[in-house]
Structure formats: structure tokens, C-alpha cells
PDB file of C-alpha atoms and ligand atoms in Angstrom:
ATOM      1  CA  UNK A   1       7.457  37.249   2.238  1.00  0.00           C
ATOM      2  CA  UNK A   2       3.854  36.749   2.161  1.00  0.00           C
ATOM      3  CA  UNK A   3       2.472  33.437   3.836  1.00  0.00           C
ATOM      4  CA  UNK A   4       2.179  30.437   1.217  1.00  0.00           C
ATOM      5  CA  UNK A   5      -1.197  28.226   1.147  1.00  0.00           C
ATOM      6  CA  UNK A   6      -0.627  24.509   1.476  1.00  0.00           C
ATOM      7  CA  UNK A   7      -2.651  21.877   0.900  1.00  0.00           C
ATOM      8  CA  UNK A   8      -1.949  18.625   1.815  1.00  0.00           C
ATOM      9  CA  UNK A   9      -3.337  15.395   0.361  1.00  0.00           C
ATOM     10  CA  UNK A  10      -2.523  11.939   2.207  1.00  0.00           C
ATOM     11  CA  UNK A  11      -4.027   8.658   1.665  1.00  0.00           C
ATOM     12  CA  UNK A  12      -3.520   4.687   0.834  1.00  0.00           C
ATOM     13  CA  UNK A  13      -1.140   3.879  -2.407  1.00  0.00           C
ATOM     14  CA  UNK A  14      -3.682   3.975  -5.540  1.00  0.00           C
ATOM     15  CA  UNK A  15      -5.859   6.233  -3.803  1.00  0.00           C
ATOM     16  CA  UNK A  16      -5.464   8.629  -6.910  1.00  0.00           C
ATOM     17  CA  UNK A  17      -3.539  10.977  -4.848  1.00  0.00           C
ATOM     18  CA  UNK A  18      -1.248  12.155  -7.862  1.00  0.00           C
ATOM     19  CA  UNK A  19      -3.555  12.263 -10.374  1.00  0.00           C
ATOM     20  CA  UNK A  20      -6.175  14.273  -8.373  1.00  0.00           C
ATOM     21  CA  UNK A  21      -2.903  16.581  -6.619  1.00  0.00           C
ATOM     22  CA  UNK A  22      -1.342  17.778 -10.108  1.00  0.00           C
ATOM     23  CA  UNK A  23      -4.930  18.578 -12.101  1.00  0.00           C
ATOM     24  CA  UNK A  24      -5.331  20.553  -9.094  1.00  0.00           C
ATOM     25  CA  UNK A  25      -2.225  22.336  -8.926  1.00  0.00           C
ATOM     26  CA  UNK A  26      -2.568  23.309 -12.600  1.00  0.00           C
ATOM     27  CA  UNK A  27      -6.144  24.865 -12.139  1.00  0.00           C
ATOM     28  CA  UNK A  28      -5.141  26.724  -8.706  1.00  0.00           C
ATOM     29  CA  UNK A  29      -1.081  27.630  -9.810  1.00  0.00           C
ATOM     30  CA  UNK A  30       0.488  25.973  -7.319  1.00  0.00           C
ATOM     31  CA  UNK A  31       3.595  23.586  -6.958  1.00  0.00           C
ATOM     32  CA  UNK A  32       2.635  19.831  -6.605  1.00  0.00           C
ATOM     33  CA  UNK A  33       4.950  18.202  -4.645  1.00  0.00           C
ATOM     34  CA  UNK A  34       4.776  14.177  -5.048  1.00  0.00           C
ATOM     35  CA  UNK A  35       6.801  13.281  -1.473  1.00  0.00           C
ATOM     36  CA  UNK A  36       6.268   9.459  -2.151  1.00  0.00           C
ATOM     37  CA  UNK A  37       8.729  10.311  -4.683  1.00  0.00           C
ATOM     38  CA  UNK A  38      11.279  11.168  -2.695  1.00  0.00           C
ATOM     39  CA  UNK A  39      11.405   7.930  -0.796  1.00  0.00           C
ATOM     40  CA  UNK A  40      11.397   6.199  -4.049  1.00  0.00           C
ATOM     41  CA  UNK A  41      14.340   7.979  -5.221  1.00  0.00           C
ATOM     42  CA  UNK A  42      16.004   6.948  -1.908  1.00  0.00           C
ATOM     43  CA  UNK A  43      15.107   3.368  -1.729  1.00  0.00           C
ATOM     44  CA  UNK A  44      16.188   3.554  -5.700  1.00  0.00           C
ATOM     45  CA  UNK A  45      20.127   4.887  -4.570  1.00  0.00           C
ATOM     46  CA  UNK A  46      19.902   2.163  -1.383  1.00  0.00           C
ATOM     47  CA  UNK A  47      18.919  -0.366  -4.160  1.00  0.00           C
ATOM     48  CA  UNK A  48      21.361   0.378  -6.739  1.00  0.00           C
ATOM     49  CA  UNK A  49      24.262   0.001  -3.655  1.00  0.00           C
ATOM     50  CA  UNK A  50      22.714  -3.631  -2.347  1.00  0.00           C
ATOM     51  CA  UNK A  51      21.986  -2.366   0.580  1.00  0.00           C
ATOM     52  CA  UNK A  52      18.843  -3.859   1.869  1.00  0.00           C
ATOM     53  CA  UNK A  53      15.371  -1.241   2.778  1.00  0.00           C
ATOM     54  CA  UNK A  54      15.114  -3.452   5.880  1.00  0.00           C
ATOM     55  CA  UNK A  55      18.388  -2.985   6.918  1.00  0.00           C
ATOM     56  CA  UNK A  56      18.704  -0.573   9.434  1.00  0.00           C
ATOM     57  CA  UNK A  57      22.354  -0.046   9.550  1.00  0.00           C
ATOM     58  CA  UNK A  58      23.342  -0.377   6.258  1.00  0.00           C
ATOM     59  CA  UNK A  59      20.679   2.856   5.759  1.00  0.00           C
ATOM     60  CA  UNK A  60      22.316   4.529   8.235  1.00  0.00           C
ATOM     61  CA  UNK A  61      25.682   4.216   6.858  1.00  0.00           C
ATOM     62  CA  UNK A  62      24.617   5.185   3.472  1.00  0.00           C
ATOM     63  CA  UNK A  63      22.355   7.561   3.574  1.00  0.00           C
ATOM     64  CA  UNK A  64      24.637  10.953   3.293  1.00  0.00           C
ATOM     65  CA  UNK A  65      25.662   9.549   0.153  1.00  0.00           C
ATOM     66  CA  UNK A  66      22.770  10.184  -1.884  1.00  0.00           C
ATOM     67  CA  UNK A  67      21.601  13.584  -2.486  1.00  0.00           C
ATOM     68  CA  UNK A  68      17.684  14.144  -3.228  1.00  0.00           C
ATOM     69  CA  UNK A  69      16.452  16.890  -5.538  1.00  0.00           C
ATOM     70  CA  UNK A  70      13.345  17.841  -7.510  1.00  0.00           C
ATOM     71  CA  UNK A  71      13.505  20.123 -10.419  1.00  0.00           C
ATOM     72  CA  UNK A  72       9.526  20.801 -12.022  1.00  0.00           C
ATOM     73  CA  UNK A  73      10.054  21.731 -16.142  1.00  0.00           C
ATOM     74  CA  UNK A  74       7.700  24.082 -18.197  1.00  0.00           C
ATOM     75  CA  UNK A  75       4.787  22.043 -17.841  1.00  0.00           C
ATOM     76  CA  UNK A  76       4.887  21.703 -13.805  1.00  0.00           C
ATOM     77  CA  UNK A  77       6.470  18.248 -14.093  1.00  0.00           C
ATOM     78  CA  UNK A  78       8.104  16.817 -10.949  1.00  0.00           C
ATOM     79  CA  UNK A  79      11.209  15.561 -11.823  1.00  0.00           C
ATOM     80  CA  UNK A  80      13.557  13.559  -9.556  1.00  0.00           C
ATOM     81  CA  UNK A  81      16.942  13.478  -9.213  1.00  0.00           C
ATOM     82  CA  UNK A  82      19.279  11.375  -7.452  1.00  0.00           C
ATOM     83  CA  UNK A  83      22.851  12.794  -7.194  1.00  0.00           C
ATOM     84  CA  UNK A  84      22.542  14.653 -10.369  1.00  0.00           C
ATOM     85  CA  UNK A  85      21.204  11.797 -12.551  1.00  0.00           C
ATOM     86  CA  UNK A  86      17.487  12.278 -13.538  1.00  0.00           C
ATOM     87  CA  UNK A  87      15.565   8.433 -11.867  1.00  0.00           C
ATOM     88  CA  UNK A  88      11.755   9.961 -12.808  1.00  0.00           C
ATOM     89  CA  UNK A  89      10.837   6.969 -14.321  1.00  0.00           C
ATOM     90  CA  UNK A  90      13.023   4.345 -12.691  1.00  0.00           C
ATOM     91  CA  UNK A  91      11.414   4.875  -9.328  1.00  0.00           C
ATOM     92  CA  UNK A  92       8.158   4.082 -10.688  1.00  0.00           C
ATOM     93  CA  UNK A  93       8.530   0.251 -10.335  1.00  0.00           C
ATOM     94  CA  UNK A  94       6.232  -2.571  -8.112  1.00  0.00           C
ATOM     95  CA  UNK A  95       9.841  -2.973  -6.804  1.00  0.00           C
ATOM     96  CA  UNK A  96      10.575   0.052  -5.764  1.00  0.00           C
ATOM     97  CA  UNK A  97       7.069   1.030  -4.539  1.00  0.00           C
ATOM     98  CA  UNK A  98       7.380  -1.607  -1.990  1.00  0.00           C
ATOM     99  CA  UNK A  99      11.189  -1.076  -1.104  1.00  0.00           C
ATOM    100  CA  UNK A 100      10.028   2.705  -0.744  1.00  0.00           C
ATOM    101  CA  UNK A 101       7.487   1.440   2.130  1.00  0.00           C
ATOM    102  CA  UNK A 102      10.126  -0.423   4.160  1.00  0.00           C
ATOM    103  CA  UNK A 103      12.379   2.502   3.861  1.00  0.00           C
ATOM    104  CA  UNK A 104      10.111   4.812   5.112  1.00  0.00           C
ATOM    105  CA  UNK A 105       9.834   3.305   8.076  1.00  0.00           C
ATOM    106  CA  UNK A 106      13.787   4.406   8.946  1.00  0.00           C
ATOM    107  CA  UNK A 107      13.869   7.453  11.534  1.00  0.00           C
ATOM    108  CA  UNK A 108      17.070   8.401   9.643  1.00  0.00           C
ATOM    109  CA  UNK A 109      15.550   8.847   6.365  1.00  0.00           C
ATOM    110  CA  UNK A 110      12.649  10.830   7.504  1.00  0.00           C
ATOM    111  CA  UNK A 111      14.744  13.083   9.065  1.00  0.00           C
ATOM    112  CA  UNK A 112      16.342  13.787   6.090  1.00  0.00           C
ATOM    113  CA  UNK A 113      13.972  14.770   4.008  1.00  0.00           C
ATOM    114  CA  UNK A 114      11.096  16.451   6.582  1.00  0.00           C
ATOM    115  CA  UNK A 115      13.245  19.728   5.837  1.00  0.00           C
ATOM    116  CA  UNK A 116      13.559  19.600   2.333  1.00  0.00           C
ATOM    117  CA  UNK A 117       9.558  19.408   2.141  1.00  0.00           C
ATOM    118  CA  UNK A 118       9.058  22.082   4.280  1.00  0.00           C
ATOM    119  CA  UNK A 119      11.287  24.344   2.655  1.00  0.00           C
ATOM    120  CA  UNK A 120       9.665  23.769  -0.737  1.00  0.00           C
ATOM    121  CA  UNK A 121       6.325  24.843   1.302  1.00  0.00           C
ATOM    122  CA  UNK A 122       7.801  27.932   3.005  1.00  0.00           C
ATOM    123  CA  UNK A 123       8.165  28.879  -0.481  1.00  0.00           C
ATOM    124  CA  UNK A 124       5.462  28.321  -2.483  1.00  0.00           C
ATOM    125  CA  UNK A 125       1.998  27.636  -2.669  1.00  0.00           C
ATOM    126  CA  UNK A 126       1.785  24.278  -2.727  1.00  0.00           C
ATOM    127  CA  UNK A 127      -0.656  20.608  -2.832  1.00  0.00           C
ATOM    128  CA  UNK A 128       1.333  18.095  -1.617  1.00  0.00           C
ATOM    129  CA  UNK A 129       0.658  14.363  -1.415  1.00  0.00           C
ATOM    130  CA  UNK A 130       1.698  11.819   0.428  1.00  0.00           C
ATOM    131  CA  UNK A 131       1.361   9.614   3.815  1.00  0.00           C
ATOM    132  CA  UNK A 132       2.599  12.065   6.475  1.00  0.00           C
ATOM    133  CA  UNK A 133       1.657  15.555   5.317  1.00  0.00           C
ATOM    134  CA  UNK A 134      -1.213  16.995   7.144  1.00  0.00           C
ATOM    135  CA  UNK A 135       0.107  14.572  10.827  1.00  0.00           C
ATOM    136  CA  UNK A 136       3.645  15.665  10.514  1.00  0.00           C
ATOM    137  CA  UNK A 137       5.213  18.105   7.720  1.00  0.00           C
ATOM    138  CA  UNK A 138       2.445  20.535   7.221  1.00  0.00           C
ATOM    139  CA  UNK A 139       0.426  20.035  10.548  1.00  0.00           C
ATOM    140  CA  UNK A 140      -1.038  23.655   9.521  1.00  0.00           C
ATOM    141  CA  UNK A 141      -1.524  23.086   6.503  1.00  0.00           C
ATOM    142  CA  UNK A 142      -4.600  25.086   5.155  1.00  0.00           C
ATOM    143  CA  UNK A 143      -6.434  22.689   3.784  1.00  0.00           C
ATOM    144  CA  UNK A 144      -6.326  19.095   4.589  1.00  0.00           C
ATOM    145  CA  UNK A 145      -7.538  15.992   2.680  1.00  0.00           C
ATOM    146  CA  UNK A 146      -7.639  12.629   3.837  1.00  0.00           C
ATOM    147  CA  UNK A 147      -7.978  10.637   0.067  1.00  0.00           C
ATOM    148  CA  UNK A 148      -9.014   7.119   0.080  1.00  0.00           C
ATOM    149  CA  UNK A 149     -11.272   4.306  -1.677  1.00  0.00           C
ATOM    150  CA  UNK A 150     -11.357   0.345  -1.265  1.00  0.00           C
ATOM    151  CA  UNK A 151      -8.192  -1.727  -1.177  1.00  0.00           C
ATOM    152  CA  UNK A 152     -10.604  -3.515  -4.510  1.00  0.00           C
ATOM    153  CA  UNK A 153     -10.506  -0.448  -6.418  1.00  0.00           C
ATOM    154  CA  UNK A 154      -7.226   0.967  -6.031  1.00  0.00           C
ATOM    155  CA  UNK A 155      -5.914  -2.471  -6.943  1.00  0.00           C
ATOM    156  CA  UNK A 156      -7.653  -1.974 -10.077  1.00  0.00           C
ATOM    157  CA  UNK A 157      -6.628   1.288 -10.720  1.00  0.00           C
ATOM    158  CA  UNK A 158      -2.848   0.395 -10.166  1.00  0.00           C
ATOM    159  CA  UNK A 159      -3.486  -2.739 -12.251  1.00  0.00           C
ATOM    160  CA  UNK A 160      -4.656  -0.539 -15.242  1.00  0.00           C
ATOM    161  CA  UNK A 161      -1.526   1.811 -14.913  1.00  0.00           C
ATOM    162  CA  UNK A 162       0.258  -0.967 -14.920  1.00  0.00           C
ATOM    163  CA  UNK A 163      -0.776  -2.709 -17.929  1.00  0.00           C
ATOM    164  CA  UNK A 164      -0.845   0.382 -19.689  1.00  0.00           C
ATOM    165  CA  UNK A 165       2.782   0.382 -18.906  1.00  0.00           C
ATOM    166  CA  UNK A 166       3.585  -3.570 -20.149  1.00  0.00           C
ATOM    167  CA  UNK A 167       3.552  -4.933 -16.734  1.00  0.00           C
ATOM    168  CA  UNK A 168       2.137  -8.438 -16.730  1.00  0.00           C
ATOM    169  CA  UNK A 169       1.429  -8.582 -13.229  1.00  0.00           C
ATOM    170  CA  UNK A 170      -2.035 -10.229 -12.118  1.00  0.00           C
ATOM    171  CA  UNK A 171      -4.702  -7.790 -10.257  1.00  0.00           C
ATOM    172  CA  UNK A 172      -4.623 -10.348  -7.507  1.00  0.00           C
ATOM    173  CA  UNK A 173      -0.773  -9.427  -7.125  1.00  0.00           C
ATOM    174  CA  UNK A 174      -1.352  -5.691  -7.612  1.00  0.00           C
ATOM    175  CA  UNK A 175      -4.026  -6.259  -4.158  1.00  0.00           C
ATOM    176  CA  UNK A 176      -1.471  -8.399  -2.411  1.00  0.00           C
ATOM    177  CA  UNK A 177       0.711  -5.359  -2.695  1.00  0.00           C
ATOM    178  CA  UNK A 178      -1.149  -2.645  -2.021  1.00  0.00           C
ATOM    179  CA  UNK A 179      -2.517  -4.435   1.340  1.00  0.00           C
ATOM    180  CA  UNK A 180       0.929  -4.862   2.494  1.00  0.00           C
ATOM    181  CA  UNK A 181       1.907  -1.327   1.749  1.00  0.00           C
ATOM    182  CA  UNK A 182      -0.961   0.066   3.439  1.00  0.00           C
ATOM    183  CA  UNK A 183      -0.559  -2.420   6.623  1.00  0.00           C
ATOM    184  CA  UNK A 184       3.638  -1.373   6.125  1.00  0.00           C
ATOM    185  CA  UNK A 185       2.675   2.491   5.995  1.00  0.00           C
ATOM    186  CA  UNK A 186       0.174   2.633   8.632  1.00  0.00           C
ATOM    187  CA  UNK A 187       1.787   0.478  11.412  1.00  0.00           C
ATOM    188  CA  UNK A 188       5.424   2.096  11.376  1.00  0.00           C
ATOM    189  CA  UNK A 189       6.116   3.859  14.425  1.00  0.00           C
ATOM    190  CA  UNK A 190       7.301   6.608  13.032  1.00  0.00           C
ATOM    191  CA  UNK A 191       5.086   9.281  10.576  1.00  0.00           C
ATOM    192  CA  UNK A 192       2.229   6.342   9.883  1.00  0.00           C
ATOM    193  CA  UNK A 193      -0.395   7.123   7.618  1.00  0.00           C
ATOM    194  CA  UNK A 194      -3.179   7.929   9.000  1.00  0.00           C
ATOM    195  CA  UNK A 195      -6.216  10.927   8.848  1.00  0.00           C
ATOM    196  CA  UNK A 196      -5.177  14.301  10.665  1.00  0.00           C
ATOM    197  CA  UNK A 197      -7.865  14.758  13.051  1.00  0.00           C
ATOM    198  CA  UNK A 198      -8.789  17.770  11.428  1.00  0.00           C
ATOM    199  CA  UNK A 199      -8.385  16.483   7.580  1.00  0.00           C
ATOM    200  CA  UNK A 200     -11.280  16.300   5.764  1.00  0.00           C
ATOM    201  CA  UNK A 201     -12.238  12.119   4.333  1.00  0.00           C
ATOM    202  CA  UNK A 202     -12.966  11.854   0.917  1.00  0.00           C
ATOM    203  CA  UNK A 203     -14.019   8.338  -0.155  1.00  0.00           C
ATOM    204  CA  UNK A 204     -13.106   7.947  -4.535  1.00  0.00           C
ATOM    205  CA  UNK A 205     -14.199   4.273  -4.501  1.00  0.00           C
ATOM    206  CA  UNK A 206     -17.226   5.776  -6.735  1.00  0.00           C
ATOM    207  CA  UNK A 207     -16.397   8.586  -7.965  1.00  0.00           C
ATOM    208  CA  UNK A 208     -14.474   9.250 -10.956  1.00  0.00           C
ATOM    209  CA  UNK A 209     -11.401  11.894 -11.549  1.00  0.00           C
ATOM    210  CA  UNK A 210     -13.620  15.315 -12.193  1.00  0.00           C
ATOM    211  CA  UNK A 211     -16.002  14.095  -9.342  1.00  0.00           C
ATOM    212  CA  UNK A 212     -13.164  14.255  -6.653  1.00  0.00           C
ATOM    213  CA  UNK A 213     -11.284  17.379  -8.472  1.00  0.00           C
ATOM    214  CA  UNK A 214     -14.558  19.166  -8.085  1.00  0.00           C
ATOM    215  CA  UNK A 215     -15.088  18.187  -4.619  1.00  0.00           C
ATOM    216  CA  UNK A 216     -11.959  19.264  -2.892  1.00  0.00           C
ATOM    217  CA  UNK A 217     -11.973  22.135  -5.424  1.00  0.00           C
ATOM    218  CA  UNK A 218     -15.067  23.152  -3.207  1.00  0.00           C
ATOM    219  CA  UNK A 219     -13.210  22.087  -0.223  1.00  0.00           C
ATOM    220  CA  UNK A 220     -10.763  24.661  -0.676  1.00  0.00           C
ATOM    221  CA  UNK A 221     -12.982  27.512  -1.995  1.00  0.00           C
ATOM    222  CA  UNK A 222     -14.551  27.123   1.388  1.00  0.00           C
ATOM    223  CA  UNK A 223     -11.369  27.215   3.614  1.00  0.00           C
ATOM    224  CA  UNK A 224      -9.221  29.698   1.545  1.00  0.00           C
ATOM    225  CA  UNK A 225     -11.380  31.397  -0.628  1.00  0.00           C
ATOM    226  CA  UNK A 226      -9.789  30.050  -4.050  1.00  0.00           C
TER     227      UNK A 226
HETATM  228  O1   DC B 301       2.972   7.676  -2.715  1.00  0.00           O
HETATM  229  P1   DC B 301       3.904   6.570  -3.152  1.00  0.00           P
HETATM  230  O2   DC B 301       3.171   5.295  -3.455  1.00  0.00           O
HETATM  231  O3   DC B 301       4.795   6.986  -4.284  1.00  0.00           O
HETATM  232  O4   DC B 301       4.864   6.318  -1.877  1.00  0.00           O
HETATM  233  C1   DC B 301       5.829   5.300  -1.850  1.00  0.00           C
HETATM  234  C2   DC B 301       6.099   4.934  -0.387  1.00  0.00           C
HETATM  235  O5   DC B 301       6.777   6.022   0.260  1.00  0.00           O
HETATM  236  C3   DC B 301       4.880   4.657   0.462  1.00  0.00           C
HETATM  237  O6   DC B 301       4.485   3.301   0.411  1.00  0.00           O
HETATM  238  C4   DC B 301       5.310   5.080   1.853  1.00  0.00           C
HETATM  239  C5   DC B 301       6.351   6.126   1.617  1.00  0.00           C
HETATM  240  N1   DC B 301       5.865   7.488   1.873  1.00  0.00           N
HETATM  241  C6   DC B 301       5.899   7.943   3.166  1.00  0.00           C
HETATM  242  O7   DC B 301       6.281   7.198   4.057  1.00  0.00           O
HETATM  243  N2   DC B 301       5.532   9.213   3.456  1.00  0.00           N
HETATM  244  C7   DC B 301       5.092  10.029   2.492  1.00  0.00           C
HETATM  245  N3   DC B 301       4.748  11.284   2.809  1.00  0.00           N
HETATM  246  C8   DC B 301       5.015   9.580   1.149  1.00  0.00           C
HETATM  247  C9   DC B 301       5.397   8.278   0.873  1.00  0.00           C
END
């Protein structure tokens, strides 16, 4: 099998990560693979059970019940699934975007599911997103992009998905939030987010979406040619 390019994408909640990751994918052909979704469909199951993110044991004990899969349709869509029932838009609640932070701080659960990320890398080419993925899945990954912009603006950013959505939730909340995600994700012991030494910083707080696609589309001309 010939080697797979990956490129890997990490960076603060609302840092525009997905949105950036899957117009990418479509222009280059390659898989996107959207790993904070995979501890939201986890902290969905643990949710759905009662048991607690913060509770330790309870995770433990749990945790082989709940089977993880993505499925992409025609259109390159991640879908997720959580012992066979499709939770691709459940999982996209404030709720579960903070329970998905606690959880992720488990060593059990990111046991779990380092393999099934690799695998999907070992076999395609792929950009995938998320907290950990140029430290600790894909530490060779080809490319490397460390995405971020002020807490200010990706409040405002989330706030504007959110509204779009129905949500009624102030921007102030939508800050409060995000800065206790991104003090959750990047003081856990385990995995914390934080910029490979060798990832490359791109700051969105000013740019807009075809200003960063353009950028890292340059990034990766440079490093693989594409
Ligand atoms: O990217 P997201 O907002 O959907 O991620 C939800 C949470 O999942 C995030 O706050 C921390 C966790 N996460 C992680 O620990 N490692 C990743 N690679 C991706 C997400």
C-alpha cells in the first residue's frame, strides 16, 4: 500500500477548525476526519446512561458498552454513530461540547479511540482536526497546523452558529464557555492541546474563511507538493 498524506489541524474550540478542514478536504480529495466528534459521541452514550463526564469510575465501567463509528455519505459527510444509531446532530449541543471536554480528559477513553484514528489515517489521505493530532495521533503527520484566533472572536463565531441554529444563549455565555474549554483542554494531563513544536501557527482572528483556506493551501503545496 502506498504511504497516505496526513494533515493534521489542532486548535482552540471555534477556531474554525471544521469549516477550514472539510473545504480543504474537498479541494485536495481527502477524508476529513472531525475527532472532536468522536468524544462527543462518547460523552453523548455516557450522558444518555447518567453517568457523570467527571466521573472517573463510572467511565470506566461503561465505556465497552458503547461502540464508536463514522460512516462519510456521497458528499464526504462525517457521520457519527453510536452503537448503530446515527447521533450527527445530537452531539452538536453547548451541553455536550462541554461534557465532551471533561471526558476527554479520561486515560480510558483516549485509549480507546487513539487506534480507531490512526487506522482511518493508515488508510487514507486524510486532514484531520482536533486537539491532539499533530502531539499525539499523527506525530508525523505531513503537514501540521496549529489553528487559532482570540477567545473574542471565536466566541462570536460560535455565537453566530448558534443563533443560526435557535439557540438563545448570550455571547457573554458562548465566551464563558469557550474559556473553560480551552483552560479544560489544555491543562489535562493527558493529550492537552497544545502546538506541536514543529506545527505551523496560523492566527484567523482577521482573516476570513478563503484567507485561511488559501494559506494552508500554500502550506501544503510547499511541504507535499499538492
Ligand atoms: O472539536 P470539538 O469542539 O468538537 O471537541 C469537543 C471536545 O473533545 C474538546 O473540547 C476536547 C475534546 N477533544 C480532544 O480532547 N481531542 C481531540 N483530538 C478532539 C477533541
Amino acid at each position: 500500500m502506498s504511504k497516505t498524506i496526513s494533515i493534521a489541524i489542532d486548535g482552540p474550540a471555534g477556531a474554525g477548525k471544521s469549516t477550514i478542514a472539510k473545504r480543504l478536504a474537498k479541494e485536495l480529495g481527502y477524508y476529513y476526519v472531525d475527532t472532536g466528534a468522536i468524544y462527543r459521541t462518547v460523552a453523548y452514550f455516557m450522558d444518555l446512561i447518567g453517568i457523570s463526564p467527571k466521573d472517573v469510575d463510572g467511565v470506566n465501567r461503561y465505556i465497552d458498552e458503547v461502540t464508536v463509528e463514522i460512516e462519510y455519505d456521497e458528499d464526504g459527510t462525517q457521520h457519527m454513530f453510536m452503537n448503530e444509531i446515527d447521533v450527527t446532530n445530537d452531539i452538536r449541543t453547548p451541553d455536550i461540547s462541554q461534557k465532551a471536554s471533561l471526558i476527554s480528559a479520561h486515560a480510558v477513553v483516549r485509549d480507546v479511540l487513539l487506534d480507531m484514528q490512526r487506522d482511518v489515517a493508515k488508510k487514507h489521505n486524510v486532514i484531520m482536526d482536533g486537539r491532539d493530532i499533530g502531539t499525539v495521533v499523527l506525530p508525523k503527520a505531513d503537514v501540521k497546523i496549529f489553528l487559532t484566533a482570540s477567545a473574542q472572536v471565536r466566541a462570536q463565531r460560535r455565537h453566530l452558529e448558534l443563533q443560526a441554529k435557535g439557540s438563545k444563549d448570550s455571547l457573554e455565555k458562548v465566551l464563558a464557555d469557550i474559556k473553560q474549554r480551552d483552560h479544560q483542554d489544555s491543562t489535562r494531563a493527558i493529550a492537552p492541546l497544545k502546538q506541536a513544536h514543529d506545527a505551523i501557527l496560523v492566527d484567523t482572528s482577521c482573516m476570513d474563511v478563503d484567507a485561511v483556506v488559501a494559506e494552508i493551501r500554500r502550506i501544503v503545496a510547499e511541504k507535499v507538493g499538492q
